[in-house]
């Protein structure tokens, strides 16, 4: 049985490499399982759903999205390397999760275990308040936090996440002390903000896109302003050197042949290059990113160093 | 509102989609482990090629059908197919055991349709104002809501309250296993990678409720459910009469279900349990909840189907999904280019209204299809020989638990919990308190931690926990539900004494 | 096994054993919390562990004073119960190596034997094996292809 499967895998792999040599015409040759290691409704799910119709359109195969939630993604990532290596099983990945989680505790995988082949977008950090909040600008919030240390409560998704790191880093830069209240997912954190359980939220630009007039973004952590929010300043404009957020992409098991990885990377690169896809993502508040398999090592290295540094300073890891 | 939307919903294609959705949903929901979330998630890609309104109608119909389908396995196999149907087992399985399974399935159908209609009505008429309920519930309210839920243990444990409470504590502890939700620790795994993902609730439900039934089934040669010898008349009418007699219970439970469905942190399981406990609290003398009381099934089933409409309220108005299936549907909406928000319900919201009318149609279609499929399911389970029933159900528990998140660990945990649960139940520790603890644990923990952090930051911990009106109301309800059984039993004793006195 | 013990002389040992185990679980939890780094994740399990210990101790006292001799495993064949659970567990353990259907066939066969009280003959064995195969194949197709579950 085992032998047979190995033979089959090898056969497929060699067929694939042949196909890849011929210009990746035959890939994918069956539906691709796209596993999201979180529940539905989050940014990972929504952006995968955006990719789904484009994939079907371009490659005439289904991209089957399924969920494998648990342990803040750890359940999925810990099993990634035991899955099929024919390139027809891929899994969503999420920075800083895959860097910080294994650095904190043994969660069943290490950052090096994850064979990322494409990072396609990020959701820039943003400070979100309700439309009727007394904070008109970021300066208002900083002022209040200076006058009343620790009494400015800010909701966010989880701990040791992009939101949490952003809060710690910003507090440091602005010399203030705010109180971070962790919620389960961006949805719950947004609900708490809208319901005025907290004074502000560490969210993403996507929250601004989804909530429209109900909320106001005070600043976004991008190099340039987001096209959807031309009036919202970047942190840089306001004098804080903060650019970043949660980065998302896809990974395959470690033993996947290089040709297959390349073919997948090209396929998703093609989707990312589609104007209609780009527009849909931007309208949803996402910011696009084009890191393919070739550039992945450098990108991951730079990000890992940055996150580990920040997490160390924040006392999240030793 | 514009009734041309009703006409849009009534096209032949949409009707066919709604019918297909309801049937598929009912079948899927009846299989333990197959959830509405999964059914909807699998079908989302198909909807990309459809008109947005038709796509939504089909997804909504599947969702509605699946919530009802969960009642079958709850009634006939003592296994809640979805967490929403937990309280359905309390009275449904005893009814089935004494030979009234067909009646139970029929009244579950009437109750589900009623609940679905009331939930959809609330969505149609009151969505924007009702969505504010979701925002009024903060961490403290969720904490108290979960404690209210836990207080049900006292009234649910028919035998030994002490053992019930201890079982509840065990359930709360089990809910901590794995990577902590809102902090970054890994708890109670003792280094095992099997436990890192925690104990999956649906898997635990299947294990704790279904495996003990199987263990008991194989041990003795007796039949699974009691079968009446003579062929009985179809019991649809009898069921309808019972449902009509309990119309107040149905409406009250549906309203409870709608409101709790609006709360993104609660869900169908909590709605069913709260409605059940309210029905039990207001029981007429002579009603025996937990021993096959139709009102218990009706309360749960109407409440959990009402959460469908209720859950769509925050999803469509606030863009915050009320339940996991709502989250999948929200994703499908975004891909279709529909932006959620209060504006959906103003002038330009024809898509939303077509969808809501579609939900009504699906709910109405559930009546004939539900009764028919229910009757068929009942007949199959009753007539199938035990020799094949046990392995078939056992196989279903394995494949169903695996499918929840494609994990063999979950299946191993399911079987182990089931075996432990069987031993525990043999010594008076019932499964329900453990399950209650498992489900409510994360709600209670997150609510407590968040409330504590916020309370400390604002320097007013007491005010945070005891000073908010909704919290105080929930606390009052908790005390009421804890004390009511005592008052009731004292009154009953006095009544018996009086009767005894007058007989002399 | 316990069935052999006359009901009257039994002092509800089962409840005592279970409650003691629960106390042990509570203590184990308290020990486990000492390894957490975040105070937010310590509060709840600590509180619950104390509740569990307190509850179990009360159960022990109550059971000691007023034993309920009706509790117990009851009648029934132990080998059938054990065969059912064991075959299911074995199925899970071999699944990663053998694939889904061969593994669940073990569970199916095990529970089939466990559930059959009427005895076996060639005909019934064939009928049940066949209907079992049909049921398993049906569900496999439903899950694997209609619902796209990646079964091993």
mmCIF file of N, CA and C in Angstrom, chain A residues 23-87:
data_model
loop_
_atom_site.group_PDB
_atom_site.id
_atom_site.type_symbol
_atom_site.label_atom_id
_atom_site.label_comp_id
_atom_site.label_asym_id
_atom_site.label_seq_id
_atom_site.Cartn_x
_atom_site.Cartn_y
_atom_site.Cartn_z
ATOM 1 N N UNK A 23 6.093 24.170 -19.483
ATOM 2 C CA UNK A 23 5.408 25.448 -19.321
ATOM 3 C C UNK A 23 4.214 25.356 -18.393
ATOM 4 N N UNK A 24 4.232 24.371 -17.473
ATOM 5 C CA UNK A 24 3.201 24.251 -16.446
ATOM 6 C C UNK A 24 1.799 24.215 -17.018
ATOM 7 N N UNK A 25 1.649 23.525 -18.136
ATOM 8 C CA UNK A 25 0.340 23.495 -18.780
ATOM 9 C C UNK A 25 -0.619 22.548 -18.061
ATOM 10 N N UNK A 26 -0.087 21.431 -17.543
ATOM 11 C CA UNK A 26 -0.960 20.408 -16.994
ATOM 12 C C UNK A 26 -1.238 20.608 -15.504
ATOM 13 N N UNK A 27 -0.731 21.669 -14.924
ATOM 14 C CA UNK A 27 -0.948 21.866 -13.493
ATOM 15 C C UNK A 27 -1.918 23.006 -13.287
ATOM 16 N N UNK A 28 -2.886 22.892 -12.457
ATOM 17 C CA UNK A 28 -3.273 21.726 -11.661
ATOM 18 C C UNK A 28 -4.144 20.778 -12.469
ATOM 19 N N UNK A 29 -4.035 19.484 -12.186
ATOM 20 C CA UNK A 29 -4.841 18.537 -12.962
ATOM 21 C C UNK A 29 -6.012 17.971 -12.178
ATOM 22 N N UNK A 30 -6.231 18.467 -10.965
ATOM 23 C CA UNK A 30 -7.441 18.094 -10.204
ATOM 24 C C UNK A 30 -7.703 19.207 -9.186
ATOM 25 N N UNK A 31 -8.841 19.163 -8.480
ATOM 26 C CA UNK A 31 -9.121 20.248 -7.535
ATOM 27 C C UNK A 31 -8.031 20.388 -6.475
ATOM 28 N N UNK A 32 -7.783 21.600 -6.037
ATOM 29 C CA UNK A 32 -6.773 21.846 -5.016
ATOM 30 C C UNK A 32 -7.461 22.094 -3.686
ATOM 31 N N UNK A 33 -7.040 21.356 -2.657
ATOM 32 C CA UNK A 33 -7.558 21.574 -1.303
ATOM 33 C C UNK A 33 -6.815 22.742 -0.676
ATOM 34 N N UNK A 34 -7.585 23.731 -0.256
ATOM 35 C CA UNK A 34 -7.001 24.946 0.314
ATOM 36 C C UNK A 34 -7.484 24.999 1.761
ATOM 37 N N UNK A 35 -6.590 24.648 2.684
ATOM 38 C CA UNK A 35 -7.006 24.530 4.074
ATOM 39 C C UNK A 35 -6.711 25.836 4.813
ATOM 40 N N UNK A 36 -7.745 26.383 5.448
ATOM 41 C CA UNK A 36 -7.580 27.574 6.267
ATOM 42 C C UNK A 36 -7.499 27.108 7.721
ATOM 43 N N UNK A 37 -6.375 27.373 8.411
ATOM 44 C CA UNK A 37 -6.257 26.839 9.770
ATOM 45 C C UNK A 37 -7.016 27.664 10.803
ATOM 46 N N UNK A 38 -8.021 28.398 10.377
ATOM 47 C CA UNK A 38 -8.875 29.171 11.287
ATOM 48 C C UNK A 38 -10.326 28.877 10.933
ATOM 49 N N UNK A 39 -11.251 29.419 11.723
ATOM 50 C CA UNK A 39 -12.666 29.298 11.396
ATOM 51 C C UNK A 39 -13.034 30.247 10.277
ATOM 52 N N UNK A 40 -14.281 30.128 9.775
ATOM 53 C CA UNK A 40 -14.703 31.002 8.687
ATOM 54 C C UNK A 40 -14.954 32.436 9.153
ATOM 55 N N UNK A 41 -14.907 33.372 8.213
ATOM 56 C CA UNK A 41 -15.298 34.751 8.503
ATOM 57 C C UNK A 41 -14.142 35.690 8.778
ATOM 58 N N UNK A 42 -12.941 35.136 9.043
ATOM 59 C CA UNK A 42 -11.795 35.989 9.321
ATOM 60 C C UNK A 42 -11.147 36.473 8.035
ATOM 61 N N UNK A 43 -10.068 37.237 8.163
ATOM 62 C CA UNK A 43 -9.413 37.794 6.986
ATOM 63 C C UNK A 43 -8.839 36.685 6.099
ATOM 64 N N UNK A 44 -8.311 35.621 6.716
ATOM 65 C CA UNK A 44 -7.750 34.516 5.937
ATOM 66 C C UNK A 44 -8.819 33.885 5.059
ATOM 67 N N UNK A 45 -9.993 33.682 5.646
ATOM 68 C CA UNK A 45 -11.093 33.049 4.917
ATOM 69 C C UNK A 45 -11.578 33.960 3.790
ATOM 70 N N UNK A 46 -11.829 35.215 4.120
ATOM 71 C CA UNK A 46 -12.393 36.136 3.127
ATOM 72 C C UNK A 46 -11.452 36.257 1.929
ATOM 73 N N UNK A 47 -10.142 36.405 2.203
ATOM 74 C CA UNK A 47 -9.233 36.604 1.075
ATOM 75 C C UNK A 47 -9.105 35.327 0.249
ATOM 76 N N UNK A 48 -9.210 34.156 0.898
ATOM 77 C CA UNK A 48 -9.196 32.895 0.143
ATOM 78 C C UNK A 48 -10.436 32.789 -0.743
ATOM 79 N N UNK A 49 -11.560 33.257 -0.197
ATOM 80 C CA UNK A 49 -12.792 33.238 -0.987
ATOM 81 C C UNK A 49 -12.679 34.163 -2.202
ATOM 82 N N UNK A 50 -11.935 35.260 -2.039
ATOM 83 C CA UNK A 50 -11.716 36.149 -3.183
ATOM 84 C C UNK A 50 -10.908 35.433 -4.270
ATOM 85 N N UNK A 51 -9.916 34.632 -3.862
ATOM 86 C CA UNK A 51 -9.071 33.927 -4.840
ATOM 87 C C UNK A 51 -9.843 32.837 -5.574
ATOM 88 N N UNK A 52 -10.797 32.224 -4.852
ATOM 89 C CA UNK A 52 -11.485 31.034 -5.351
ATOM 90 C C UNK A 52 -12.022 31.166 -6.791
ATOM 91 N N UNK A 53 -12.879 32.179 -7.080
ATOM 92 C CA UNK A 53 -13.423 32.229 -8.453
ATOM 93 C C UNK A 53 -12.349 32.498 -9.504
ATOM 94 N N UNK A 54 -11.328 33.268 -9.151
ATOM 95 C CA UNK A 54 -10.276 33.573 -10.129
ATOM 96 C C UNK A 54 -9.479 32.329 -10.467
ATOM 97 N N UNK A 55 -9.251 31.504 -9.462
ATOM 98 C CA UNK A 55 -8.506 30.268 -9.698
ATOM 99 C C UNK A 55 -9.268 29.379 -10.671
ATOM 100 N N UNK A 56 -10.556 29.233 -10.398
ATOM 101 C CA UNK A 56 -11.416 28.393 -11.241
ATOM 102 C C UNK A 56 -11.407 28.935 -12.687
ATOM 103 N N UNK A 57 -11.477 30.246 -12.780
ATOM 104 C CA UNK A 57 -11.515 30.915 -14.081
ATOM 105 C C UNK A 57 -10.257 30.652 -14.896
ATOM 106 N N UNK A 58 -9.106 30.779 -14.228
ATOM 107 C CA UNK A 58 -7.835 30.732 -14.942
ATOM 108 C C UNK A 58 -7.368 29.308 -15.202
ATOM 109 N N UNK A 59 -7.621 28.402 -14.253
ATOM 110 C CA UNK A 59 -7.002 27.079 -14.362
ATOM 111 C C UNK A 59 -8.024 25.961 -14.502
ATOM 112 N N UNK A 60 -9.312 26.334 -14.499
ATOM 113 C CA UNK A 60 -10.373 25.371 -14.742
ATOM 114 C C UNK A 60 -10.374 24.209 -13.752
ATOM 115 N N UNK A 61 -9.887 24.459 -12.564
ATOM 116 C CA UNK A 61 -9.988 23.473 -11.488
ATOM 117 C C UNK A 61 -10.512 24.189 -10.259
ATOM 118 N N UNK A 62 -11.231 23.428 -9.406
ATOM 119 C CA UNK A 62 -11.768 24.062 -8.204
ATOM 120 C C UNK A 62 -10.675 24.270 -7.167
ATOM 121 N N UNK A 63 -10.815 25.363 -6.445
ATOM 122 C CA UNK A 63 -9.995 25.600 -5.270
ATOM 123 C C UNK A 63 -10.947 25.350 -4.107
ATOM 124 N N UNK A 64 -10.763 24.229 -3.397
ATOM 125 C CA UNK A 64 -11.736 23.836 -2.381
ATOM 126 C C UNK A 64 -11.288 24.347 -1.011
ATOM 127 N N UNK A 65 -12.008 25.331 -0.489
ATOM 128 C CA UNK A 65 -11.635 25.915 0.792
ATOM 129 C C UNK A 65 -12.256 25.099 1.925
ATOM 130 N N UNK A 66 -11.432 24.669 2.894
ATOM 131 C CA UNK A 66 -11.981 24.027 4.085
ATOM 132 C C UNK A 66 -11.300 24.619 5.320
ATOM 133 N N UNK A 67 -11.889 24.391 6.479
ATOM 134 C CA UNK A 67 -11.395 25.010 7.704
ATOM 135 C C UNK A 67 -10.865 23.952 8.655
ATOM 136 N N UNK A 68 -9.790 24.289 9.325
ATOM 137 C CA UNK A 68 -9.211 23.370 10.299
ATOM 138 C C UNK A 68 -8.792 24.204 11.502
ATOM 139 N N UNK A 69 -9.760 24.760 12.221
ATOM 140 C CA UNK A 69 -9.411 25.699 13.281
ATOM 141 C C UNK A 69 -8.860 24.992 14.522
ATOM 142 N N UNK A 70 -8.176 25.737 15.348
ATOM 143 C CA UNK A 70 -7.705 25.199 16.615
ATOM 144 C C UNK A 70 -6.314 25.697 16.947
ATOM 145 N N UNK A 71 -6.143 26.035 18.205
ATOM 146 C CA UNK A 71 -4.823 26.439 18.679
ATOM 147 C C UNK A 71 -4.264 27.642 17.956
ATOM 148 N N UNK A 72 -5.122 28.580 17.532
ATOM 149 C CA UNK A 72 -4.643 29.769 16.847
ATOM 150 C C UNK A 72 -3.865 29.411 15.584
ATOM 151 N N UNK A 73 -4.331 28.375 14.876
ATOM 152 C CA UNK A 73 -3.688 27.959 13.634
ATOM 153 C C UNK A 73 -2.736 26.787 13.819
ATOM 154 N N UNK A 74 -2.335 26.535 15.068
ATOM 155 C CA UNK A 74 -1.306 25.518 15.313
ATOM 156 C C UNK A 74 -1.753 24.127 14.878
ATOM 157 N N UNK A 75 -3.042 23.817 15.028
ATOM 158 C CA UNK A 75 -3.524 22.483 14.667
ATOM 159 C C UNK A 75 -3.259 22.200 13.186
ATOM 160 N N UNK A 76 -3.547 23.182 12.358
ATOM 161 C CA UNK A 76 -3.328 23.010 10.924
ATOM 162 C C UNK A 76 -1.856 22.952 10.583
ATOM 163 N N UNK A 77 -1.097 23.945 11.046
ATOM 164 C CA UNK A 77 0.304 24.034 10.646
ATOM 165 C C UNK A 77 1.120 22.845 11.141
ATOM 166 N N UNK A 78 0.753 22.316 12.318
ATOM 167 C CA UNK A 78 1.505 21.181 12.847
ATOM 168 C C UNK A 78 1.333 19.947 11.957
ATOM 169 N N UNK A 79 0.242 19.917 11.175
ATOM 170 C CA UNK A 79 0.005 18.735 10.348
ATOM 171 C C UNK A 79 0.384 18.945 8.887
ATOM 172 N N UNK A 80 0.792 20.160 8.561
ATOM 173 C CA UNK A 80 1.047 20.484 7.160
ATOM 174 C C UNK A 80 2.018 19.496 6.516
ATOM 175 N N UNK A 81 3.099 19.185 7.242
ATOM 176 C CA UNK A 81 4.139 18.374 6.613
ATOM 177 C C UNK A 81 3.790 16.907 6.480
ATOM 178 N N UNK A 82 2.676 16.482 7.071
ATOM 179 C CA UNK A 82 2.274 15.080 6.888
ATOM 180 C C UNK A 82 1.240 14.964 5.774
ATOM 181 N N UNK A 83 1.001 16.041 5.069
ATOM 182 C CA UNK A 83 -0.006 15.998 4.002
ATOM 183 C C UNK A 83 0.636 15.688 2.656
ATOM 184 N N UNK A 84 -0.246 15.462 1.659
ATOM 185 C CA UNK A 84 0.235 15.065 0.333
ATOM 186 C C UNK A 84 1.134 16.146 -0.275
ATOM 187 N N UNK A 85 2.206 15.685 -0.945
ATOM 188 C CA UNK A 85 3.185 16.633 -1.464
ATOM 189 C C UNK A 85 3.069 16.809 -2.972
ATOM 190 N N UNK A 86 1.863 16.545 -3.521
ATOM 191 C CA UNK A 86 1.722 16.668 -4.968
ATOM 192 C C UNK A 86 1.280 18.070 -5.382
ATOM 193 N N UNK A 87 1.265 18.986 -4.424
ATOM 194 C CA UNK A 87 0.903 20.357 -4.747
ATOM 195 C C UNK A 87 -0.590 20.595 -4.802
#
